[in-house]
mmCIF file of C-alpha atoms in Angstrom:
data_model
loop_
_atom_site.group_PDB
_atom_site.id
_atom_site.type_symbol
_atom_site.label_atom_id
_atom_site.label_comp_id
_atom_site.label_asym_id
_atom_site.label_seq_id
_atom_site.Cartn_x
_atom_site.Cartn_y
_atom_site.Cartn_z
ATOM 1 C CA MET J 1 -0.124 0.281 -0.062
ATOM 2 C CA THR J 2 1.212 3.117 -1.315
ATOM 3 C CA LEU J 3 0.471 6.904 0.173
ATOM 4 C CA ARG J 4 1.364 10.225 0.234
ATOM 5 C CA LEU J 5 2.565 12.223 3.264
ATOM 6 C CA GLY J 6 3.198 15.628 2.366
ATOM 7 C CA PRO J 7 6.560 15.232 -0.212
ATOM 8 C CA PHE J 8 7.041 12.357 1.154
ATOM 9 C CA LYS J 9 5.959 8.536 -0.830
ATOM 10 C CA SER J 10 5.404 6.146 1.938
ATOM 11 C CA HIS J 11 4.800 2.147 1.471
ATOM 12 C CA LEU J 12 3.239 0.082 4.384
ATOM 13 C CA PHE J 13 4.269 -3.839 4.619
ATOM 14 C CA PHE J 14 1.700 -5.626 6.446
ATOM 15 C CA HIS J 15 3.143 -9.115 4.905
ATOM 16 C CA PRO J 16 5.655 -10.782 7.239
ATOM 17 C CA ASP J 17 7.812 -11.788 4.210
ATOM 18 C CA HIS J 18 8.104 -8.025 3.158
ATOM 19 C CA ILE J 19 8.523 -7.305 7.471
ATOM 20 C CA GLU J 20 11.688 -9.413 7.216
ATOM 21 C CA ALA J 21 13.134 -7.866 4.603
ATOM 22 C CA LEU J 22 12.575 -4.566 5.406
ATOM 23 C CA LEU J 23 13.588 -4.969 9.459
ATOM 24 C CA ALA J 24 16.298 -7.950 9.064
ATOM 25 C CA ARG J 25 17.551 -8.810 5.555
ATOM 26 C CA ASN J 26 17.719 -5.032 3.849
ATOM 27 C CA SER J 27 18.022 -3.182 6.987
ATOM 28 C CA GLN J 28 21.275 -1.353 6.284
ATOM 29 C CA SER J 29 19.105 0.357 3.741
ATOM 30 C CA PHE J 30 17.286 2.039 5.906
ATOM 31 C CA ILE J 31 17.668 4.984 8.547
ATOM 32 C CA ARG J 32 14.785 6.048 10.844
ATOM 33 C CA PHE J 33 12.693 9.062 9.436
ATOM 34 C CA LYS J 34 15.191 11.930 9.501
ATOM 35 C CA LYS J 35 12.167 14.581 10.396
ATOM 36 C CA LEU J 36 10.755 12.163 13.331
ATOM 37 C CA THR J 37 14.427 11.813 14.802
ATOM 38 C CA LYS J 38 14.852 15.516 14.744
ATOM 39 C CA VAL J 39 11.807 16.201 16.696
ATOM 40 C CA VAL J 40 12.550 13.910 19.514
ATOM 41 C CA ARG J 41 16.203 14.613 19.388
ATOM 42 C CA GLN J 42 15.072 17.927 20.856
ATOM 43 C CA TRP J 43 15.046 16.539 24.096
ATOM 44 C CA ASN J 44 16.693 12.660 23.670
ATOM 45 C CA GLY J 45 19.462 13.994 22.436
ATOM 46 C CA ASN J 46 22.050 11.637 20.354
ATOM 47 C CA SER J 47 20.780 8.601 22.409
ATOM 48 C CA LEU J 48 20.236 4.793 20.909
ATOM 49 C CA LEU J 49 16.893 5.589 19.681
ATOM 50 C CA VAL J 50 17.986 7.812 17.145
ATOM 51 C CA GLU J 51 21.514 7.504 16.414
ATOM 52 C CA GLU J 52 22.231 5.584 12.890
ATOM 53 C CA GLY J 53 25.206 3.511 11.581
ATOM 54 C CA ASP J 54 28.103 3.208 13.043
ATOM 55 C CA GLY J 55 27.393 5.232 16.613
ATOM 56 C CA TRP J 56 24.067 3.375 16.609
ATOM 57 C CA ARG J 57 26.262 0.613 16.925
ATOM 58 C CA VAL J 58 28.713 1.699 19.509
ATOM 59 C CA ARG J 59 25.656 2.983 21.776
ATOM 60 C CA ARG J 60 24.117 0.020 21.656
ATOM 61 C CA ARG J 61 27.049 -1.979 22.914
ATOM 62 C CA LYS J 62 27.198 0.144 25.592
ATOM 63 C CA VAL J 63 23.786 0.305 26.730
ATOM 64 C CA LEU J 64 23.147 -3.646 26.277
ATOM 65 C CA PRO J 65 24.917 -4.455 29.596
ATOM 66 C CA ALA J 66 21.823 -2.374 31.631
ATOM 67 C CA PHE J 67 19.770 -5.009 30.193
ATOM 68 C CA GLN J 68 21.791 -8.388 30.896
ATOM 69 C CA THR J 69 20.037 -11.236 32.667
ATOM 70 C CA ARG J 70 22.168 -10.803 35.663
ATOM 71 C CA ARG J 71 20.330 -7.612 36.219
ATOM 72 C CA LEU J 72 17.001 -8.332 35.736
ATOM 73 C CA PRO J 73 15.614 -9.552 39.573
ATOM 74 C CA ALA J 74 16.910 -6.829 41.001
ATOM 75 C CA TYR J 75 14.873 -5.012 38.578
ATOM 76 C CA GLY J 76 12.170 -7.040 38.987
ATOM 77 C CA LYS J 77 12.199 -6.672 42.819
ATOM 78 C CA ALA J 78 11.962 -3.102 42.752
ATOM 79 C CA ALA J 79 9.116 -3.314 40.011
ATOM 80 C CA VAL J 80 6.838 -5.451 42.973
ATOM 81 C CA LEU J 81 7.640 -3.185 45.736
ATOM 82 C CA GLU J 82 6.372 -0.488 43.927
ATOM 83 C CA ALA J 83 3.022 -2.231 43.010
ATOM 84 C CA GLU J 84 2.529 -3.252 46.390
ATOM 85 C CA GLN J 85 3.272 0.241 47.829
ATOM 86 C CA LEU J 86 0.611 1.498 45.171
ATOM 87 C CA CYS J 87 -1.695 -1.051 46.598
ATOM 88 C CA ARG J 88 -1.327 0.067 49.829
ATOM 89 C CA SER J 89 -2.132 3.334 49.221
ATOM 90 C CA MET J 90 -4.974 2.477 47.449
ATOM 91 C CA ARG J 91 -6.270 0.560 50.808
ATOM 92 C CA GLY J 92 -5.608 2.957 52.871
ATOM 93 C CA ALA J 93 -7.285 5.772 50.975
ATOM 94 C CA HIS J 94 -10.861 3.814 50.124
ATOM 95 C CA VAL J 95 -12.974 2.665 53.296
ATOM 96 C CA SER J 96 -15.212 0.541 50.977
ATOM 97 C CA ASP J 97 -14.131 -2.586 49.237
ATOM 98 C CA THR J 98 -14.712 -0.984 45.958
ATOM 99 C CA LEU J 99 -12.842 1.852 43.968
ATOM 100 C CA SER J 100 -12.968 3.627 40.784
ATOM 101 C CA PHE J 101 -9.975 5.362 39.102
ATOM 102 C CA ASP J 102 -8.351 5.821 35.531
ATOM 103 C CA THR J 103 -6.409 2.917 35.442
ATOM 104 C CA ASP J 104 -4.492 4.137 32.582
ATOM 105 C CA ALA J 105 -3.410 7.205 34.678
ATOM 106 C CA VAL J 106 -2.374 5.391 37.839
ATOM 107 C CA MET J 107 -0.708 2.571 35.650
ATOM 108 C CA ALA J 108 1.270 5.261 33.858
ATOM 109 C CA LYS J 109 2.260 7.236 36.886
ATOM 110 C CA LEU J 110 3.390 3.236 38.978
ATOM 111 C CA THR J 111 5.798 2.634 35.682
ATOM 112 C CA LEU J 112 7.697 5.938 35.974
ATOM 113 C CA ASP J 113 7.927 5.025 39.745
ATOM 114 C CA ILE J 114 9.707 1.975 38.261
ATOM 115 C CA ALA J 115 11.537 3.250 36.050
ATOM 116 C CA THR J 116 12.504 6.079 38.160
ATOM 117 C CA ARG J 117 14.009 3.039 40.859
ATOM 118 C CA THR J 118 15.241 1.046 37.997
ATOM 119 C CA LEU J 119 16.921 3.452 36.457
ATOM 120 C CA PHE J 120 18.291 5.674 38.834
ATOM 121 C CA GLY J 121 18.048 3.564 42.579
ATOM 122 C CA ALA J 122 16.035 6.249 43.537
ATOM 123 C CA PRO J 123 12.476 6.943 44.951
ATOM 124 C CA PRO J 124 9.777 8.144 43.422
ATOM 125 C CA ARG J 125 9.872 11.886 43.000
ATOM 126 C CA LYS J 126 7.515 13.804 45.074
ATOM 127 C CA ASN J 127 6.534 15.892 41.523
ATOM 128 C CA GLY J 128 5.140 11.859 39.822
ATOM 129 C CA PHE J 129 2.302 13.527 38.214
ATOM 130 C CA GLU J 130 4.063 16.463 37.160
ATOM 131 C CA ILE J 131 6.539 14.178 35.427
ATOM 132 C CA GLU J 132 4.478 12.331 34.093
ATOM 133 C CA ARG J 133 2.169 14.791 32.302
ATOM 134 C CA ALA J 134 5.205 16.434 31.247
ATOM 135 C CA ILE J 135 6.065 12.851 29.143
ATOM 136 C CA GLN J 136 2.792 13.090 27.985
ATOM 137 C CA ILE J 137 3.092 16.500 26.857
ATOM 138 C CA LEU J 138 6.525 15.652 24.921
ATOM 139 C CA SER J 139 4.964 12.254 22.946
ATOM 140 C CA ASP J 140 2.027 14.577 22.139
ATOM 141 C CA THR J 141 4.702 16.938 20.207
ATOM 142 C CA ALA J 142 6.552 14.016 18.605
ATOM 143 C CA PHE J 143 3.366 12.638 17.126
ATOM 144 C CA SER J 144 2.116 16.237 15.686
ATOM 145 C CA GLU J 145 5.272 17.684 14.811
ATOM 146 C CA SER J 146 6.481 14.633 13.179
ATOM 147 C CA THR J 147 3.287 14.988 11.327
ATOM 148 C CA SER J 148 2.919 18.482 10.522
ATOM 149 C CA PRO J 149 3.827 19.954 6.966
ATOM 150 C CA VAL J 150 5.086 23.155 8.893
ATOM 151 C CA SER J 151 7.699 23.520 11.650
ATOM 152 C CA LEU J 152 7.271 26.368 13.791
ATOM 153 C CA PRO J 153 9.330 28.229 16.044
ATOM 154 C CA ASP J 154 9.673 27.169 19.844
ATOM 155 C CA TRP J 155 9.698 30.834 20.739
ATOM 156 C CA LEU J 156 6.503 31.572 19.544
ATOM 157 C CA PRO J 157 3.689 32.226 22.421
ATOM 158 C CA PHE J 158 1.329 29.086 21.562
ATOM 159 C CA LYS J 159 0.193 27.557 24.554
ATOM 160 C CA ARG J 160 1.408 24.302 22.910
ATOM 161 C CA LYS J 161 4.779 25.724 22.544
ATOM 162 C CA ARG J 162 5.070 27.061 26.236
ATOM 163 C CA GLN J 163 3.915 23.596 27.167
ATOM 164 C CA LYS J 164 6.845 21.859 25.078
ATOM 165 C CA ARG J 165 8.787 24.023 26.719
ATOM 166 C CA TRP J 166 7.858 23.614 30.073
ATOM 167 C CA ALA J 167 8.103 19.820 29.312
ATOM 168 C CA MET J 168 11.513 19.699 28.200
ATOM 169 C CA GLN J 169 12.800 21.586 31.287
ATOM 170 C CA VAL J 170 10.812 19.353 33.654
ATOM 171 C CA MET J 171 12.480 16.648 32.197
ATOM 172 C CA ASP J 172 15.919 17.666 32.100
ATOM 173 C CA ASP J 173 15.983 18.922 35.540
ATOM 174 C CA LEU J 174 15.156 15.250 36.818
ATOM 175 C CA VAL J 175 16.756 13.482 34.406
ATOM 176 C CA SER J 176 20.038 15.842 34.912
ATOM 177 C CA GLY J 177 19.981 15.812 37.733
ATOM 178 C CA LEU J 178 19.873 12.385 38.992
ATOM 179 C CA VAL J 179 22.947 11.535 36.715
ATOM 180 C CA ARG J 180 24.537 13.657 38.300
ATOM 181 C CA ALA J 181 23.901 12.430 41.611
ATOM 182 C CA GLY J 182 24.849 9.245 40.090
ATOM 183 C CA ILE J 183 27.991 10.174 39.023
ATOM 184 C CA ASP J 184 29.592 11.586 41.647
ATOM 185 C CA ARG J 185 28.576 8.775 43.891
ATOM 186 C CA GLN J 186 30.795 6.842 41.839
ATOM 187 C CA GLU J 187 29.257 3.897 41.688
ATOM 188 C CA GLY J 188 28.652 2.481 38.253
ATOM 189 C CA ALA J 189 30.721 -0.579 38.600
ATOM 190 C CA ASN J 190 29.165 -1.826 41.809
ATOM 191 C CA SER J 191 25.189 -0.573 41.332
ATOM 192 C CA THR J 192 22.291 -2.878 40.833
ATOM 193 C CA ASP J 193 20.798 0.153 38.828
ATOM 194 C CA LEU J 194 20.575 0.469 35.235
ATOM 195 C CA LEU J 195 22.210 4.063 35.788
ATOM 196 C CA GLY J 196 24.960 2.770 37.414
ATOM 197 C CA SER J 197 25.205 0.254 34.172
ATOM 198 C CA LEU J 198 25.406 3.142 32.271
ATOM 199 C CA ILE J 199 27.648 5.216 34.151
ATOM 200 C CA GLU J 200 30.173 2.759 33.452
ATOM 201 C CA HIS J 201 29.701 1.828 29.845
ATOM 202 C CA HIS J 202 29.521 5.539 28.767
ATOM 203 C CA GLN J 203 32.844 6.322 31.297
ATOM 204 C CA GLY J 204 31.006 8.737 33.052
ATOM 205 C CA ASP J 205 30.391 10.818 29.952
ATOM 206 C CA PHE J 206 27.596 13.245 31.417
ATOM 207 C CA THR J 207 25.852 13.594 28.439
ATOM 208 C CA GLU J 208 26.097 10.604 26.574
ATOM 209 C CA ILE J 209 24.397 9.772 30.119
ATOM 210 C CA ARG J 210 22.088 11.748 30.300
ATOM 211 C CA ASP J 211 20.716 11.229 26.486
ATOM 212 C CA ASP J 212 20.390 7.545 27.024
ATOM 213 C CA VAL J 213 18.839 7.821 30.205
ATOM 214 C CA MET J 214 15.992 9.908 29.194
ATOM 215 C CA SER J 215 15.229 8.096 26.225
ATOM 216 C CA LEU J 216 14.792 4.748 27.982
ATOM 217 C CA LEU J 217 13.068 6.357 31.109
ATOM 218 C CA ILE J 218 10.027 7.963 28.021
ATOM 219 C CA ALA J 219 10.020 4.905 25.966
ATOM 220 C CA GLY J 220 9.813 2.378 28.228
ATOM 221 C CA HIS J 221 7.391 3.779 31.173
ATOM 222 C CA GLU J 222 5.472 4.583 27.974
ATOM 223 C CA THR J 223 5.042 1.423 26.596
ATOM 224 C CA SER J 224 4.808 -0.478 29.753
ATOM 225 C CA GLY J 225 2.189 1.703 31.456
ATOM 226 C CA ALA J 226 -0.093 1.084 28.372
ATOM 227 C CA LEU J 227 0.387 -2.312 28.223
ATOM 228 C CA LEU J 228 -0.526 -2.718 31.778
ATOM 229 C CA SER J 229 -3.867 -0.593 31.285
ATOM 230 C CA TRP J 230 -4.601 -2.094 28.162
ATOM 231 C CA PHE J 231 -4.445 -5.845 29.849
ATOM 232 C CA PHE J 232 -6.491 -5.050 32.703
ATOM 233 C CA ALA J 233 -9.308 -3.658 30.448
ATOM 234 C CA CYS J 234 -9.064 -7.174 28.935
ATOM 235 C CA LEU J 235 -9.555 -8.681 32.112
ATOM 236 C CA ALA J 236 -12.762 -6.289 32.971
ATOM 237 C CA VAL J 237 -14.530 -7.392 29.638
ATOM 238 C CA PHE J 238 -13.570 -11.065 29.433
ATOM 239 C CA PRO J 239 -14.351 -11.928 32.835
ATOM 240 C CA ASP J 240 -13.265 -16.085 32.133
ATOM 241 C CA CYS J 241 -9.859 -15.011 31.463
ATOM 242 C CA LEU J 242 -9.596 -12.996 35.018
ATOM 243 C CA THR J 243 -11.046 -16.230 37.036
ATOM 244 C CA SER J 244 -8.418 -18.604 34.573
ATOM 245 C CA VAL J 245 -5.499 -15.793 35.272
ATOM 246 C CA LEU J 246 -6.426 -15.404 38.736
ATOM 247 C CA GLY J 247 -6.993 -19.446 39.597
ATOM 248 C CA GLU J 248 -2.868 -19.468 38.763
ATOM 249 C CA LEU J 249 -1.754 -17.359 40.552
ATOM 250 C CA ARG J 250 -3.463 -18.609 43.719
ATOM 251 C CA GLN J 251 -2.461 -22.219 42.344
ATOM 252 C CA VAL J 252 1.142 -21.250 42.210
ATOM 253 C CA LEU J 253 2.158 -18.144 44.376
ATOM 254 C CA GLY J 254 -0.399 -18.360 47.177
ATOM 255 C CA GLY J 255 -0.155 -15.491 48.959
ATOM 256 C CA THR J 256 3.433 -14.974 48.419
ATOM 257 C CA SER J 257 4.937 -11.840 46.119
ATOM 258 C CA PRO J 258 6.267 -12.887 42.694
ATOM 259 C CA THR J 259 9.291 -13.159 41.299
ATOM 260 C CA PRO J 260 11.208 -13.074 37.900
ATOM 261 C CA GLU J 261 11.900 -16.991 38.920
ATOM 262 C CA ALA J 262 8.625 -17.448 39.439
ATOM 263 C CA LEU J 263 7.027 -16.163 35.816
ATOM 264 C CA SER J 264 7.713 -19.593 34.024
ATOM 265 C CA ASP J 265 5.327 -20.967 36.304
ATOM 266 C CA LEU J 266 2.653 -18.722 35.382
ATOM 267 C CA PRO J 267 1.652 -19.311 31.756
ATOM 268 C CA ILE J 268 -1.414 -18.112 31.605
ATOM 269 C CA LEU J 269 -0.778 -14.749 33.619
ATOM 270 C CA ARG J 270 2.567 -14.584 30.132
ATOM 271 C CA ALA J 271 -0.108 -15.669 27.723
ATOM 272 C CA THR J 272 -3.057 -12.947 28.484
ATOM 273 C CA ILE J 273 0.230 -10.536 28.620
ATOM 274 C CA ASN J 274 0.776 -11.689 24.996
ATOM 275 C CA GLU J 275 -2.630 -11.549 23.879
ATOM 276 C CA THR J 276 -2.872 -8.200 24.776
ATOM 277 C CA LEU J 277 0.246 -7.529 23.108
ATOM 278 C CA ARG J 278 -1.117 -8.659 20.204
ATOM 279 C CA LEU J 279 -4.293 -6.956 20.140
ATOM 280 C CA TYR J 280 -3.391 -3.554 21.757
ATOM 281 C CA PRO J 281 0.692 -3.321 21.101
ATOM 282 C CA PRO J 282 1.196 0.085 22.725
ATOM 283 C CA ALA J 283 4.154 0.141 19.621
ATOM 284 C CA TYR J 284 1.510 -0.180 17.294
ATOM 285 C CA THR J 285 3.111 1.424 14.517
ATOM 286 C CA LEU J 286 7.028 1.275 13.980
ATOM 287 C CA PHE J 287 9.178 4.020 13.959
ATOM 288 C CA LEU J 288 9.019 5.257 10.375
ATOM 289 C CA ARG J 289 12.071 4.009 7.899
ATOM 290 C CA GLU J 290 13.837 6.248 5.347
ATOM 291 C CA ALA J 291 15.121 4.420 2.385
ATOM 292 C CA VAL J 292 19.065 5.608 1.829
ATOM 293 C CA GLU J 293 19.382 3.787 -1.484
ATOM 294 C CA PRO J 294 17.263 2.539 -3.763
ATOM 295 C CA VAL J 295 16.445 -1.435 -2.399
ATOM 296 C CA ASP J 296 13.849 -4.009 -3.391
ATOM 297 C CA ILE J 297 11.731 -5.258 -0.498
ATOM 298 C CA ASN J 298 10.407 -8.399 -1.967
ATOM 299 C CA GLY J 299 9.622 -7.125 -5.204
ATOM 300 C CA VAL J 300 8.812 -3.486 -3.846
ATOM 301 C CA ASN J 301 10.941 -1.192 -5.367
ATOM 302 C CA LEU J 302 11.623 1.914 -3.049
ATOM 303 C CA ALA J 303 13.617 4.936 -4.422
ATOM 304 C CA ARG J 304 16.462 6.742 -2.103
ATOM 305 C CA GLY J 305 14.223 8.979 0.461
ATOM 306 C CA GLU J 306 10.835 7.106 0.228
ATOM 307 C CA LEU J 307 9.562 5.819 3.259
ATOM 308 C CA ALA J 308 8.751 2.714 4.939
ATOM 309 C CA GLN J 309 5.850 1.927 7.536
ATOM 310 C CA ILE J 310 5.280 -1.189 9.264
ATOM 311 C CA VAL J 311 2.171 -1.411 11.671
ATOM 312 C CA PRO J 312 1.704 -4.164 14.041
ATOM 313 C CA TYR J 313 -1.673 -3.496 15.489
ATOM 314 C CA THR J 314 -3.096 -4.323 11.536
ATOM 315 C CA THR J 315 -0.713 -7.310 11.290
ATOM 316 C CA HIS J 316 -1.227 -8.665 14.664
ATOM 317 C CA ARG J 317 -5.177 -9.003 13.049
ATOM 318 C CA ASP J 318 -4.392 -10.363 9.853
ATOM 319 C CA PRO J 319 -6.625 -13.292 9.537
ATOM 320 C CA ARG J 320 -4.142 -14.990 7.125
ATOM 321 C CA PHE J 321 -2.157 -15.478 10.459
ATOM 322 C CA PHE J 322 -4.211 -15.580 13.299
ATOM 323 C CA PRO J 323 -7.504 -17.260 12.983
ATOM 324 C CA ASP J 324 -10.756 -15.300 14.456
ATOM 325 C CA PRO J 325 -8.057 -12.534 14.842
ATOM 326 C CA ASP J 326 -10.336 -9.338 16.406
ATOM 327 C CA ASN J 327 -11.304 -12.703 19.113
ATOM 328 C CA PHE J 328 -9.233 -12.461 22.301
ATOM 329 C CA ASP J 329 -7.819 -15.622 23.156
ATOM 330 C CA PRO J 330 -5.055 -15.784 25.450
ATOM 331 C CA THR J 331 -4.893 -19.679 24.419
ATOM 332 C CA ARG J 332 -3.258 -19.151 21.325
ATOM 333 C CA PHE J 333 -0.440 -18.635 23.408
ATOM 334 C CA LEU J 334 -0.123 -22.041 25.302
ATOM 335 C CA LYS J 335 0.410 -23.718 22.206
ATOM 336 C CA GLU J 336 3.381 -23.716 19.325
ATOM 337 C CA PRO J 337 3.282 -20.734 17.081
ATOM 338 C CA THR J 338 1.168 -21.228 13.981
ATOM 339 C CA TRP J 339 2.276 -17.828 12.613
ATOM 340 C CA PRO J 340 5.100 -16.840 10.869
ATOM 341 C CA GLN J 341 7.587 -15.481 12.695
ATOM 342 C CA PHE J 342 7.562 -11.485 11.447
ATOM 343 C CA SER J 343 3.643 -11.376 12.028
ATOM 344 C CA TYR J 344 3.820 -10.974 15.781
ATOM 345 C CA LEU J 345 6.357 -7.843 16.587
ATOM 346 C CA PRO J 346 4.903 -6.645 19.741
ATOM 347 C CA PHE J 347 8.374 -4.714 20.707
ATOM 348 C CA GLY J 348 9.906 -4.677 16.738
ATOM 349 C CA ALA J 349 12.287 -7.187 14.831
ATOM 350 C CA GLY J 350 15.809 -7.446 12.989
ATOM 351 C CA PRO J 351 18.856 -5.515 14.475
ATOM 352 C CA ARG J 352 16.799 -2.390 16.418
ATOM 353 C CA VAL J 353 14.635 -4.786 18.099
ATOM 354 C CA CYS J 354 13.504 -2.643 21.694
ATOM 355 C CA ILE J 355 16.546 -3.351 23.421
ATOM 356 C CA GLY J 356 14.724 -3.669 26.687
ATOM 357 C CA GLN J 357 12.170 -6.102 25.874
ATOM 358 C CA ASN J 358 12.933 -8.660 28.268
ATOM 359 C CA PHE J 359 12.654 -6.223 31.023
ATOM 360 C CA GLY J 360 9.690 -4.579 30.014
ATOM 361 C CA LEU J 361 7.590 -7.898 29.770
ATOM 362 C CA MET J 362 8.959 -8.959 33.340
ATOM 363 C CA GLU J 363 7.964 -5.885 34.901
ATOM 364 C CA SER J 364 4.458 -6.283 33.428
ATOM 365 C CA CYS J 365 3.650 -9.980 34.183
ATOM 366 C CA LEU J 366 5.299 -8.592 38.024
ATOM 367 C CA VAL J 367 3.065 -6.199 38.111
ATOM 368 C CA ALA J 368 0.144 -7.669 36.664
ATOM 369 C CA ALA J 369 0.715 -10.231 39.297
ATOM 370 C CA THR J 370 1.138 -8.512 41.917
ATOM 371 C CA ILE J 371 -1.742 -6.226 41.296
ATOM 372 C CA LEU J 372 -4.129 -8.823 41.295
ATOM 373 C CA GLN J 373 -3.170 -10.781 44.443
ATOM 374 C CA ARG J 374 -4.259 -7.538 45.813
ATOM 375 C CA MET J 375 -7.005 -5.891 43.609
ATOM 376 C CA SER J 376 -9.559 -7.476 40.911
ATOM 377 C CA PRO J 377 -11.281 -5.262 38.080
ATOM 378 C CA LEU J 378 -14.770 -5.785 38.079
ATOM 379 C CA PRO J 379 -16.745 -5.926 34.807
ATOM 380 C CA MET J 380 -16.836 -3.701 32.014
ATOM 381 C CA LYS J 381 -18.651 -3.823 28.805
ATOM 382 C CA SER J 382 -16.209 -2.483 26.239
ATOM 383 C CA ILE J 383 -13.068 -2.219 25.145
ATOM 384 C CA PRO J 384 -12.355 1.403 25.009
ATOM 385 C CA THR J 385 -11.492 3.294 21.679
ATOM 386 C CA PRO J 386 -8.150 3.039 21.013
ATOM 387 C CA SER J 387 -6.130 6.469 20.716
ATOM 388 C CA ALA J 388 -3.472 6.269 18.591
ATOM 389 C CA LYS J 389 -0.814 8.832 19.227
ATOM 390 C CA PHE J 390 3.060 8.438 20.084
ATOM 391 C CA SER J 391 1.775 5.157 21.820
ATOM 392 C CA LEU J 392 -1.558 3.680 21.871
ATOM 393 C CA ARG J 393 -3.323 4.697 24.927
ATOM 394 C CA PRO J 394 -7.459 4.312 25.731
ATOM 395 C CA SER J 395 -8.893 7.363 24.580
ATOM 396 C CA GLY J 396 -10.333 9.912 27.271
ATOM 397 C CA GLY J 397 -8.414 7.508 30.044
ATOM 398 C CA LEU J 398 -9.656 4.161 31.384
ATOM 399 C CA GLU J 399 -12.319 4.602 33.999
ATOM 400 C CA MET J 400 -12.360 1.140 35.875
ATOM 401 C CA ASN J 401 -14.372 -0.103 39.032
ATOM 402 C CA TRP J 402 -12.017 -2.598 40.866
ATOM 403 C CA ARG J 403 -12.785 -4.542 43.876
ATOM 404 C CA LEU J 404 -10.012 -4.999 47.377
ATOM 405 C CA VAL J 405 -9.373 -8.845 47.911
#
């Protein structure tokens, strides 16, 4: 499928064969869309998200140790502690055993607190909701500025420009302050948090560390929060799935806290998370690619400068690969996959697959299990309408009713 985005000719690819050719076999023929990277670079700097070529390879080698398997248990423990604290605060703030709140906003704040803990080894910020609002403004800015045919200067006295400047300042104050504190402690080699690993492998270079931390903080918490929101919404709409997950948690964990090691004994929970990612992937569309040379993508010829786009939201719902694709059915992930390799890609694929996917999946499973041991979503009539911004979020928030258990 081909369409025009202003002066750009863009090709949309939905078949796994085309996706494999684009993301893996011919990945060297593409860079990320320069207009979008220019926008994101305003606050992310030269981070792993926007770097290309040798610069990207060098930076990835430095960031990768932060996500080594040996580090995940400490990250997982932090995620569980924050989820437990959330549930205690919810219980303390309500006298009845039922409560109602915007689950999307609460999950976004929770995953921000987890990111702060795992990134910096620091307690949640007192201005957490202000930080979350700043991140949402920057996400909306990335979407609007990258899709707008005209780029307006930031000094203009418009509300959106004022909000952008404020959000960039809030995030720079947060990240720069915590990075400086981490460098001053000089704990890079011994620290178990992600910041310590980045200090070590970036050899204390403030700008390099700051840029990658900013990128990981925004992207990581944004997608994890959205995934948890959709997961709980699906359980509220499909009570049989909720019953299956709760039964597994009782049988395997009893009243004990979940651990990364216990996740292998929770296949129903993991399958339900995976099915949520299939129908409601936070990364509903992958970063636009721009051809740097003429390239043949399985018979589709792209000229230099043309764009290529992959939309997992659509491919995940293709009946050629997923029978009864619109049905929420976690059991499809309890069997051997029947779908082609590049038809399910909630974290992307190829050399630029999400570097934090194992952490993100572990975090989501642990947080989901911790919350469901203490609170259960009450029935909801339908899934909220998705809002396609920088990530896929429930339109207008996600007001849900819960029962304390």
